[in-house]
PDB file of C-alpha atoms and ligand atoms in Angstrom:
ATOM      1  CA  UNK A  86       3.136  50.117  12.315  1.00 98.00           C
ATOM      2  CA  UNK A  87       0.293  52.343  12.455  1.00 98.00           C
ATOM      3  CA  UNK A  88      -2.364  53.208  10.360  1.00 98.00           C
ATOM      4  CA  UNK A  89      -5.399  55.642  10.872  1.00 98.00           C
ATOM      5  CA  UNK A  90      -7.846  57.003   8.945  1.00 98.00           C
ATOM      6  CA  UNK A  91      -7.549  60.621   8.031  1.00 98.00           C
ATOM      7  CA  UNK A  92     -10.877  61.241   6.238  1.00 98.00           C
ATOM      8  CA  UNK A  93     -13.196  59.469   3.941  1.00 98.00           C
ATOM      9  CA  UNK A  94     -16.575  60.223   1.999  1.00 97.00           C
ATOM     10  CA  UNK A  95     -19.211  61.848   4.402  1.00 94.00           C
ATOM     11  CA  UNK A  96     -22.422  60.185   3.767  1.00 91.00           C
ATOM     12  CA  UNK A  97     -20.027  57.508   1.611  1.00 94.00           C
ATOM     13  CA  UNK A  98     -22.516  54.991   0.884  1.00 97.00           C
ATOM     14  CA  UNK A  99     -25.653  57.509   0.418  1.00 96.00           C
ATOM     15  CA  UNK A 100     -23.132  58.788  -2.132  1.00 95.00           C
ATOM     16  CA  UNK A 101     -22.185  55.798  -4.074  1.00 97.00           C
ATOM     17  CA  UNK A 102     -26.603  54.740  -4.075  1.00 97.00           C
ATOM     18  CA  UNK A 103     -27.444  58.299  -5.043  1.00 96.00           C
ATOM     19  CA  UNK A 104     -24.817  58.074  -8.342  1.00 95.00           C
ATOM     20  CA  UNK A 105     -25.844  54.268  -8.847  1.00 95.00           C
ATOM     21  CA  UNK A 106     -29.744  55.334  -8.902  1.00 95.00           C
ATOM     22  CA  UNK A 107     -28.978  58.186 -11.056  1.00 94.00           C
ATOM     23  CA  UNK A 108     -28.626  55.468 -14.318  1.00 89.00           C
ATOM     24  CA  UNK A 109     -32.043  54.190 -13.674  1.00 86.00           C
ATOM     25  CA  UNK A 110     -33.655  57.228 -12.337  1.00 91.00           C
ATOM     26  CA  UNK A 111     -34.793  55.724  -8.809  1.00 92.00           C
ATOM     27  CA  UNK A 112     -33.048  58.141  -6.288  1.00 93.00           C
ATOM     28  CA  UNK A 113     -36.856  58.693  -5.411  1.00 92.00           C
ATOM     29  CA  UNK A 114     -36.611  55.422  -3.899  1.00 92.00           C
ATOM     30  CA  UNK A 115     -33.815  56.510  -1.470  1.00 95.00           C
ATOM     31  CA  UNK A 116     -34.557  55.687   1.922  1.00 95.00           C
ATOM     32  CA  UNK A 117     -32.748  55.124   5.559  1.00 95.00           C
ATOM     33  CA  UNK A 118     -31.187  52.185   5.259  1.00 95.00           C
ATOM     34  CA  UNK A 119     -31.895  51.841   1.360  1.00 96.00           C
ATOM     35  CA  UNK A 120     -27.858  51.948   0.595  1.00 96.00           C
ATOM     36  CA  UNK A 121     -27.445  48.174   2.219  1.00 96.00           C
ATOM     37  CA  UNK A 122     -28.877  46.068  -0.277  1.00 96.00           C
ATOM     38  CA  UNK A 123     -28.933  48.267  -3.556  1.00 96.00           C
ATOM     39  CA  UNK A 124     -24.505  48.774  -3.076  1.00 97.00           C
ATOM     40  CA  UNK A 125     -24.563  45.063  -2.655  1.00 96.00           C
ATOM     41  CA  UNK A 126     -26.175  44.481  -5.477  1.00 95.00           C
ATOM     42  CA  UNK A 127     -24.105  46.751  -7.780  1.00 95.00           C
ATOM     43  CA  UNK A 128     -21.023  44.961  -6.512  1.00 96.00           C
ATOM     44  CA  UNK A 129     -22.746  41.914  -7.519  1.00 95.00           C
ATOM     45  CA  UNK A 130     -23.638  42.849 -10.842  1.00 94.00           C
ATOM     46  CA  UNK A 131     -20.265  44.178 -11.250  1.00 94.00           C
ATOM     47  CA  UNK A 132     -20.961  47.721 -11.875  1.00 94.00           C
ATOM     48  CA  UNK A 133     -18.247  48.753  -9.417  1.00 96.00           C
ATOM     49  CA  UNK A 134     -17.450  52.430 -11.162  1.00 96.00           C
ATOM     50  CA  UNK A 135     -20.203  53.511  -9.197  1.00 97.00           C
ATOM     51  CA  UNK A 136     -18.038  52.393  -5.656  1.00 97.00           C
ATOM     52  CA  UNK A 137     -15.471  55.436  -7.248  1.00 97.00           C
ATOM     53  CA  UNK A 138     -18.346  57.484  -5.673  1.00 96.00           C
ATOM     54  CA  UNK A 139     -16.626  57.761  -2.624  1.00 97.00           C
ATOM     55  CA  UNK A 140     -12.861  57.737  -1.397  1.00 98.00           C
ATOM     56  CA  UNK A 141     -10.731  57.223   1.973  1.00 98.00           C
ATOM     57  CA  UNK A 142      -7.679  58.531   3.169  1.00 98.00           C
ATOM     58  CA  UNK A 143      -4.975  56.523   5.185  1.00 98.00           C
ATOM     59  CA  UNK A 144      -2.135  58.097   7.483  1.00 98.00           C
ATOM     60  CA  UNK A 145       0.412  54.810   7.098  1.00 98.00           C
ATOM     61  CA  UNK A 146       3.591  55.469   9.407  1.00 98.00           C
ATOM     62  CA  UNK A 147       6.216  53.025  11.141  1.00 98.00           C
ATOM     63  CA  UNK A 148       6.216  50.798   7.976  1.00 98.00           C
ATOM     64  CA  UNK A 149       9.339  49.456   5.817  1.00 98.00           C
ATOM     65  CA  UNK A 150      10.223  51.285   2.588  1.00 98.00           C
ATOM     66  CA  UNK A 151       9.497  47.403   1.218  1.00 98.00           C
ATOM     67  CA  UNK A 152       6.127  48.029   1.988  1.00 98.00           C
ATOM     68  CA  UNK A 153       6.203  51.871   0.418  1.00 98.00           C
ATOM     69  CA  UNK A 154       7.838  50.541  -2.769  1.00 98.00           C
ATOM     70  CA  UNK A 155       4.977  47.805  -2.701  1.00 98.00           C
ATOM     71  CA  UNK A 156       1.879  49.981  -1.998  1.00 98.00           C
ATOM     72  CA  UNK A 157       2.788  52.538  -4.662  1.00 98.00           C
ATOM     73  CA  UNK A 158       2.451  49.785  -7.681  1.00 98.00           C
ATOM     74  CA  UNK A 159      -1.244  50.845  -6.997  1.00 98.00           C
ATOM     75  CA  UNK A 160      -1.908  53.435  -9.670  1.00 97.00           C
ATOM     76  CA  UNK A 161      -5.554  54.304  -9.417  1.00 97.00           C
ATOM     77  CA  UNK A 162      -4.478  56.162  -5.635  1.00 98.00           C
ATOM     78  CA  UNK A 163      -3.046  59.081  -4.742  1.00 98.00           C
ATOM     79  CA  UNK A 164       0.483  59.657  -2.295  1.00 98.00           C
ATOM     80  CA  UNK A 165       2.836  61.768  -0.771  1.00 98.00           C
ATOM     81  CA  UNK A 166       5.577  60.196   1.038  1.00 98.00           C
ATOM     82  CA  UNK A 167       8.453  61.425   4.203  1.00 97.00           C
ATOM     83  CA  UNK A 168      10.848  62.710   1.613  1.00 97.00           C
ATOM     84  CA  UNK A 169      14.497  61.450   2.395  1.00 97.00           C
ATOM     85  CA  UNK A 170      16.202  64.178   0.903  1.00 96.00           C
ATOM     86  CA  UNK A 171      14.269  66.996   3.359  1.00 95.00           C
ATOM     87  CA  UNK A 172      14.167  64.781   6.392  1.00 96.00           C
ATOM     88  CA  UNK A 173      16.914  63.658   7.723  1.00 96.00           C
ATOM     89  CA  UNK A 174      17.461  59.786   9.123  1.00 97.00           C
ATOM     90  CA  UNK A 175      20.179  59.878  11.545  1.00 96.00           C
ATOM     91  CA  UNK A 176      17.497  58.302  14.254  1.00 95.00           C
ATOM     92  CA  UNK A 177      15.793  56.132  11.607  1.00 97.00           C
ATOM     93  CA  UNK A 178      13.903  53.353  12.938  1.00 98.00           C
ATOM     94  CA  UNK A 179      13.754  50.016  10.699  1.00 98.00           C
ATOM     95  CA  UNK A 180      11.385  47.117  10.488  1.00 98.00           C
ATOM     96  CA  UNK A 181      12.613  43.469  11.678  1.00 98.00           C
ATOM     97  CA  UNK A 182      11.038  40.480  10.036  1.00 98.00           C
ATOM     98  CA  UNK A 183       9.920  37.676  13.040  1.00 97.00           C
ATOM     99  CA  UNK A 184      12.439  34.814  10.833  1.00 98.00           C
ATOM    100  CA  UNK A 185      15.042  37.259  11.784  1.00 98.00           C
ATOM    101  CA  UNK A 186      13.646  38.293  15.123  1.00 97.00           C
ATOM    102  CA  UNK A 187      13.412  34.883  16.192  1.00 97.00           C
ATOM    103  CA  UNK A 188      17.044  33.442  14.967  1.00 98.00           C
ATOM    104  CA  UNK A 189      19.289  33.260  17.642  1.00 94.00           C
ATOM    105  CA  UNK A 190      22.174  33.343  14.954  1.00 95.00           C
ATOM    106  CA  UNK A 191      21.143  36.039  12.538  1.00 98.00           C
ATOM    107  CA  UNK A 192      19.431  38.752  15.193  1.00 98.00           C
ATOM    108  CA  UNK A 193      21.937  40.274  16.938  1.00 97.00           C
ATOM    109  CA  UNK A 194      23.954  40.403  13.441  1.00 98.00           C
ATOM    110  CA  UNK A 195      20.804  42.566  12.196  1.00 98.00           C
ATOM    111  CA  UNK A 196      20.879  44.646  14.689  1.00 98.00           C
ATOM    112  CA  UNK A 197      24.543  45.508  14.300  1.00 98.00           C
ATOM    113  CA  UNK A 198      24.659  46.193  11.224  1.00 98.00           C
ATOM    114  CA  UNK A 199      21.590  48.428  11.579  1.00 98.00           C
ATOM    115  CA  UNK A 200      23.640  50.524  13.785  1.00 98.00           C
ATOM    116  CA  UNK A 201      27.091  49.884  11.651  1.00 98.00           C
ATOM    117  CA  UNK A 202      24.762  51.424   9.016  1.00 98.00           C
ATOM    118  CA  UNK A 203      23.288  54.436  11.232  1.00 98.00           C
ATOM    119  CA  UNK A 204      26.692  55.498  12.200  1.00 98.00           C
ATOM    120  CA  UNK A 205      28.130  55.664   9.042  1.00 98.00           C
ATOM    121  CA  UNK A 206      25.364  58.056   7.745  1.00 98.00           C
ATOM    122  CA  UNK A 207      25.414  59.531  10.669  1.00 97.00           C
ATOM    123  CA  UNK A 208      29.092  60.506  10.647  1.00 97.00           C
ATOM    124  CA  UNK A 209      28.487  61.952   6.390  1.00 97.00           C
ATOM    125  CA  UNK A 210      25.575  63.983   7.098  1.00 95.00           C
ATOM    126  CA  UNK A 211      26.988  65.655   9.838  1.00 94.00           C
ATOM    127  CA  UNK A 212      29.855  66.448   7.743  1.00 95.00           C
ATOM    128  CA  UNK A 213      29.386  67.394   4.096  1.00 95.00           C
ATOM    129  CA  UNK A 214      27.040  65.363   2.474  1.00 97.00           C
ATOM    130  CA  UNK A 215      23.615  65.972   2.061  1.00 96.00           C
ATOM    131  CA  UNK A 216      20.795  63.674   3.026  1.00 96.00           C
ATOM    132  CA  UNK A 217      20.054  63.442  -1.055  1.00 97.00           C
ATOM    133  CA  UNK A 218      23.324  61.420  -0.748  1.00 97.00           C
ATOM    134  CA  UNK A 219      23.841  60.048   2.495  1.00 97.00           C
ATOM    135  CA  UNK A 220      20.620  58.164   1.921  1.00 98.00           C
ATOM    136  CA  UNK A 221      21.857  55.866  -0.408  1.00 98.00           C
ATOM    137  CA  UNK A 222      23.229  53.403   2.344  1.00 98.00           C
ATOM    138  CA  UNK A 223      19.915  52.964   3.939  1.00 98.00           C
ATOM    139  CA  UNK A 224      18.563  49.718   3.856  1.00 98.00           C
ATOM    140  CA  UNK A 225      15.181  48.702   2.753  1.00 98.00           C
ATOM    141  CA  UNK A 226      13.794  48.151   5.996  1.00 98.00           C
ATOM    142  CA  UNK A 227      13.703  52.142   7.100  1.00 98.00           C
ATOM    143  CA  UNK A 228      10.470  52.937   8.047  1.00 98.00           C
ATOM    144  CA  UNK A 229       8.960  55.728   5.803  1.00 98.00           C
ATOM    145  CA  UNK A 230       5.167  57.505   6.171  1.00 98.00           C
ATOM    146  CA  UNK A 231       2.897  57.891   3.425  1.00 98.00           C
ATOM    147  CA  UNK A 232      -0.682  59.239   3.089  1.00 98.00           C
ATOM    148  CA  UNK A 233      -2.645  57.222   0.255  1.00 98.00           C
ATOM    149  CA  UNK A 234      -5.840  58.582  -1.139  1.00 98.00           C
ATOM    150  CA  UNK A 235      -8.066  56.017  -2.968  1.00 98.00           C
ATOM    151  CA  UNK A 236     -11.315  55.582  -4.113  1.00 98.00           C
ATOM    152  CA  UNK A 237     -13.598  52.527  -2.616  1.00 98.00           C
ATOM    153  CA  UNK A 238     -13.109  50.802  -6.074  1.00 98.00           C
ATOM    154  CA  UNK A 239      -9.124  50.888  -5.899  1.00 98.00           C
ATOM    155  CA  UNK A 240      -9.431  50.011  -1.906  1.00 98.00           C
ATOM    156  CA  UNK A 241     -11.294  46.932  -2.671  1.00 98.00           C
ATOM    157  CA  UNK A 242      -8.563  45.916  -5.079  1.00 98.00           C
ATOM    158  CA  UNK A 243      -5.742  46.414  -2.933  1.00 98.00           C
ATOM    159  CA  UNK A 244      -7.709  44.847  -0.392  1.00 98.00           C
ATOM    160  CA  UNK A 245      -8.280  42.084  -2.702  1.00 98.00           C
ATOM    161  CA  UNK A 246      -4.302  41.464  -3.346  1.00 98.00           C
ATOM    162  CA  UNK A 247      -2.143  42.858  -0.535  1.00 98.00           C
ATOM    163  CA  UNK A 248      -4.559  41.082   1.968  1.00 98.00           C
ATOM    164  CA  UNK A 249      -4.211  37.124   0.251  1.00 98.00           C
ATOM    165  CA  UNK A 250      -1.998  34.754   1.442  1.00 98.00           C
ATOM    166  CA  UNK A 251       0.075  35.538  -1.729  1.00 97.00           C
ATOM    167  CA  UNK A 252       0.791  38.722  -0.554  1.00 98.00           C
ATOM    168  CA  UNK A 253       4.382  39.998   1.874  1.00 98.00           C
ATOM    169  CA  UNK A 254       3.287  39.629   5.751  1.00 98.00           C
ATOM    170  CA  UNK A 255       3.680  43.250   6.377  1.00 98.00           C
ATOM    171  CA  UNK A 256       1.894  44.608   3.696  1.00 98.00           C
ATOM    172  CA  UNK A 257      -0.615  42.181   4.281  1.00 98.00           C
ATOM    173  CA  UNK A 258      -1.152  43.678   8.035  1.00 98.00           C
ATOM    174  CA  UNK A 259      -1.016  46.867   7.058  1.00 98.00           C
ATOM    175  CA  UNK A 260      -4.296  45.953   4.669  1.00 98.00           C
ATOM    176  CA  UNK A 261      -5.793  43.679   7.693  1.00 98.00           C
ATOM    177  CA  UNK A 262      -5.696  46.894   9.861  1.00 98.00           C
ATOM    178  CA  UNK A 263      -7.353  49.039   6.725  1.00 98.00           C
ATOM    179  CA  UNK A 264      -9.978  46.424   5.682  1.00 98.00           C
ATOM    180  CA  UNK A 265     -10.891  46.347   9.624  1.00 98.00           C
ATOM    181  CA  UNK A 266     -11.915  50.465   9.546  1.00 98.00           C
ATOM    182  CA  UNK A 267     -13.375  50.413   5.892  1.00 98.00           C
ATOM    183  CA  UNK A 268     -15.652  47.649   6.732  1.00 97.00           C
ATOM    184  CA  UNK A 269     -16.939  49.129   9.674  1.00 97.00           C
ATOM    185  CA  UNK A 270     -17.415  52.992   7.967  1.00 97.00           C
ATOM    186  CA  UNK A 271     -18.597  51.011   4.708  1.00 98.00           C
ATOM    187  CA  UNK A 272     -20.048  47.818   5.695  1.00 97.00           C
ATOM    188  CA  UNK A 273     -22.158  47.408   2.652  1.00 97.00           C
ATOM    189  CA  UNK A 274     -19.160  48.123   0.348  1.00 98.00           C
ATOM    190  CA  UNK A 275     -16.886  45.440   1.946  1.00 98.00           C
ATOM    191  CA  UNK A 276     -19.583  43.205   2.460  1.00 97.00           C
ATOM    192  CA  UNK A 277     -18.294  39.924   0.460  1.00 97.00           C
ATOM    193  CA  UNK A 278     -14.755  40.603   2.375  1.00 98.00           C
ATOM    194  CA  UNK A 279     -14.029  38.534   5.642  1.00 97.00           C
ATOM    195  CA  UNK A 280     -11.044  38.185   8.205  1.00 97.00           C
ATOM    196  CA  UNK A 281      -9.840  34.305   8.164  1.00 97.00           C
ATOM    197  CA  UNK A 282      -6.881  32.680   9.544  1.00 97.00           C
ATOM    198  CA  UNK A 283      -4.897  29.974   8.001  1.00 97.00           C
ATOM    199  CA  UNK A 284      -1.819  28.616   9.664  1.00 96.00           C
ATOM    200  CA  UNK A 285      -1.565  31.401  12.132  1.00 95.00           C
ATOM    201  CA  UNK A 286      -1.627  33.702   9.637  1.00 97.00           C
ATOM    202  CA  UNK A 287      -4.394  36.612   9.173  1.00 97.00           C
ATOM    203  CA  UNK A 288      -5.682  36.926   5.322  1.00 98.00           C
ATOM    204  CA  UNK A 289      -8.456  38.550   3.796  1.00 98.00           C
ATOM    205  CA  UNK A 290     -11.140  36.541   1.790  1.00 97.00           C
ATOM    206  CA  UNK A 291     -13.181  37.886  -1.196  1.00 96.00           C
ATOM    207  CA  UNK A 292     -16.552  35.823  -1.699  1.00 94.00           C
ATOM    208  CA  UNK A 293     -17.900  37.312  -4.812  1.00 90.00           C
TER     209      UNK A 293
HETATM  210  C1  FAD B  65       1.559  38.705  -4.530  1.00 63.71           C
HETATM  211  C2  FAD B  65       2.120  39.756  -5.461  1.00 63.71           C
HETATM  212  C3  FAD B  65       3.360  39.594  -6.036  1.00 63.71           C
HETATM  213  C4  FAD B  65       3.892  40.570  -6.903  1.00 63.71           C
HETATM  214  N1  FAD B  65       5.120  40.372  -7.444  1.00 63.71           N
HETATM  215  C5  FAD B  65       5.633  41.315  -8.278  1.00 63.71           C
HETATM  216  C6  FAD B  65       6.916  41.144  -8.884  1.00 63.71           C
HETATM  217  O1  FAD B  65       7.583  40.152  -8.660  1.00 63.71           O
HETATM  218  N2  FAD B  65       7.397  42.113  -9.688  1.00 63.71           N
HETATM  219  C7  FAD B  65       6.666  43.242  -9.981  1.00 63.71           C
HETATM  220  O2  FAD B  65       7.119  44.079 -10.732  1.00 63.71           O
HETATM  221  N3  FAD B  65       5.456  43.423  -9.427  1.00 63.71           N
HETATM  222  C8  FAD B  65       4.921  42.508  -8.593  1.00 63.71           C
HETATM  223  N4  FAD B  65       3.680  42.713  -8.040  1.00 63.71           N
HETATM  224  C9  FAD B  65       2.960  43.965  -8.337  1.00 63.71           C
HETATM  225  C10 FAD B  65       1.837  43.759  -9.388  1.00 63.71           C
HETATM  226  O3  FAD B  65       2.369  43.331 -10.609  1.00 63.71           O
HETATM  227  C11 FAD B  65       1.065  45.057  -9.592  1.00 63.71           C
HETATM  228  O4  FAD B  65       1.931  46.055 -10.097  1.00 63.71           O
HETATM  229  C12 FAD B  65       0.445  45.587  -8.331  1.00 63.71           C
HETATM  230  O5  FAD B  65      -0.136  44.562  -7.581  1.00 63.71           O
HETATM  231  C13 FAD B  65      -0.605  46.625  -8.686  1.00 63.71           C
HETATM  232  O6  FAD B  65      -1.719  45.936  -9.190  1.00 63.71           O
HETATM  233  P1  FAD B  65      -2.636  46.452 -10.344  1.00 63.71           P
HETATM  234  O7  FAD B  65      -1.831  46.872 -11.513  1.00 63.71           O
HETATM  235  O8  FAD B  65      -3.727  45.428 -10.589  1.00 63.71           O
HETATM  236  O9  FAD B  65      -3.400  47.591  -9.592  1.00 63.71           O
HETATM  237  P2  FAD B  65      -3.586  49.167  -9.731  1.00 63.71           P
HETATM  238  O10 FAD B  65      -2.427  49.873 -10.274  1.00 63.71           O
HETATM  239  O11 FAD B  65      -4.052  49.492  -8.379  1.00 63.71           O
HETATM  240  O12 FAD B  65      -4.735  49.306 -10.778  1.00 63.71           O
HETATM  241  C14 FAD B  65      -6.065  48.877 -10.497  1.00 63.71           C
HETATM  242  C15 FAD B  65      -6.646  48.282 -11.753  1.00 63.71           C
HETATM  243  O13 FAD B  65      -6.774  49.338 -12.706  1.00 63.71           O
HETATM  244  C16 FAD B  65      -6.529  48.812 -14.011  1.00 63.71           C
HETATM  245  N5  FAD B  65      -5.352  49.486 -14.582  1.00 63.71           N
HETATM  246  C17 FAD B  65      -4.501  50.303 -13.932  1.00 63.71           C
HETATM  247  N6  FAD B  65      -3.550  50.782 -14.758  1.00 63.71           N
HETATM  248  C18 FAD B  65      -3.842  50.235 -15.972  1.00 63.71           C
HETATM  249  C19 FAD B  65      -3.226  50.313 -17.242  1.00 63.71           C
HETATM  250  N7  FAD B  65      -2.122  51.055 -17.477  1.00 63.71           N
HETATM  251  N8  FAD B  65      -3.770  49.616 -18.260  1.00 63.71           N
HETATM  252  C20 FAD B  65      -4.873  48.873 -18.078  1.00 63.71           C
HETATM  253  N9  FAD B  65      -5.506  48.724 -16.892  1.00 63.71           N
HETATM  254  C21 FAD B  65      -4.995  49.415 -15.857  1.00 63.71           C
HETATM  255  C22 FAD B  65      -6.282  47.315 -13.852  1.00 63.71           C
HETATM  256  O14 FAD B  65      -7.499  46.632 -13.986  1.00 63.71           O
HETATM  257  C23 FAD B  65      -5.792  47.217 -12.435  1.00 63.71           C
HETATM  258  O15 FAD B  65      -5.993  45.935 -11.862  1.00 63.71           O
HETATM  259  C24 FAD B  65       3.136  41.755  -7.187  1.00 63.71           C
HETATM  260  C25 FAD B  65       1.877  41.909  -6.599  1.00 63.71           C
HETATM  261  C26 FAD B  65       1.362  40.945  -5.745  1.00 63.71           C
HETATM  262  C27 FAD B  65       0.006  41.158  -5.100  1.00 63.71           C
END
């Protein structure tokens, strides 16, 4: 899995203080350093529109089409997505869970198939069906690439549920490794969100 950040709001939390001073007509109070505590108290009071001020966007590649099919419930972003009709996946790579990874009985089984599976579609596209159609054997893990575009707003919600506990393990690192470069571009933005550990296990904690 990898995930970088392609670009995000210049000046993202002058931004999001300059449109939240606009309502009370105080951007003569802006000042270095004057974002910190006026974005934290927007968040607090809830006035979180003005957080659509500014936006990031994430390159997301070497991930499961689980995770693809997940991410794209969030409707407030933008995507675009490794198209499996124009690319084809006779080398795909797949994701393996760590219950699989880690059982002696069912691992090597995965892995066969995988290949059983790669074979097969390997063997129709290079004959006469297109990858449109070929496709349709490939399993859910296949790793896919997709660029999201989101506003802070819509960031702190996926944040909020694809980094919880609640949330599917690879999804949730996915988040873990986008809350850890939002927070430090946007610190006063992600300011009630924290890295914990439970059991092991990495999760993301909202305080307010
Ligand atoms: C742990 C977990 C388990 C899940 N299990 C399932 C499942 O079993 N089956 C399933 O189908 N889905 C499941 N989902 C997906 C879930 O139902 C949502 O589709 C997904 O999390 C996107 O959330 P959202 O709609 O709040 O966010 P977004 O689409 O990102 O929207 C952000 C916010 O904008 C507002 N909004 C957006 N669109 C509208 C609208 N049309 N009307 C009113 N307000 C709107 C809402 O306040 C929303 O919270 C699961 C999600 C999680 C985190």
């Amino acid at each position: 899995m990898k995930v970088e950040l392609i670009s995000c709001s210049p000046k993202g939390e002058k931004n999001i203080e300059f449109g939240g001073r606009i309502s009370h007509k105080s951007t003569d109070k802006m000042k270095k350093g004057s974002e910190k505590e006026f974005i934290k108290k927007l968040i607090k009071w809830g006035h979180l529109s003005v957080i659509e001020h500014s936006y990031a966007t994430f390159y997301i590649s070497g991930v499961s089409r689980v995770l693809t099919h997940q991410l794209v419930r969030h409707r407030i972003a933008s995507y675009t997505q490794k198209s499996q009709r124009y690319v084809n996946e006779n080398n795909f790579s797949y994701t393996i869970p760590d219950s699989i990874k880690q059982n002696d009985k069912y691992y090597n089984k995965y892995l066969k198939l995988m290949d059983t599976i790669r074979d097969f579609y390997k063997e129709m596209s290079n004959n006469e069906i297109p990858n449109e159609d070929a496709r349709f054997i490939l399993p859910n893990a296949t790793h896919s690439e997709i660029v999201m575009t989101a506003n802070l707003r819509e960031w702190r919600h996926v944040l909020e549920l694809r980094g919880s506990l609640k949330a599917l393990w690879e999804i949730r690192k996915m988040v873990i490794d986008i809350y850890c470069i939002l927070k430090s571009r946007f610190p006063s933005v992600f300011f009630d969100f924290n890295l914990k550990t439970k059991n092991g296990k990495q999760y993301i904690e909202k305080t307010t």
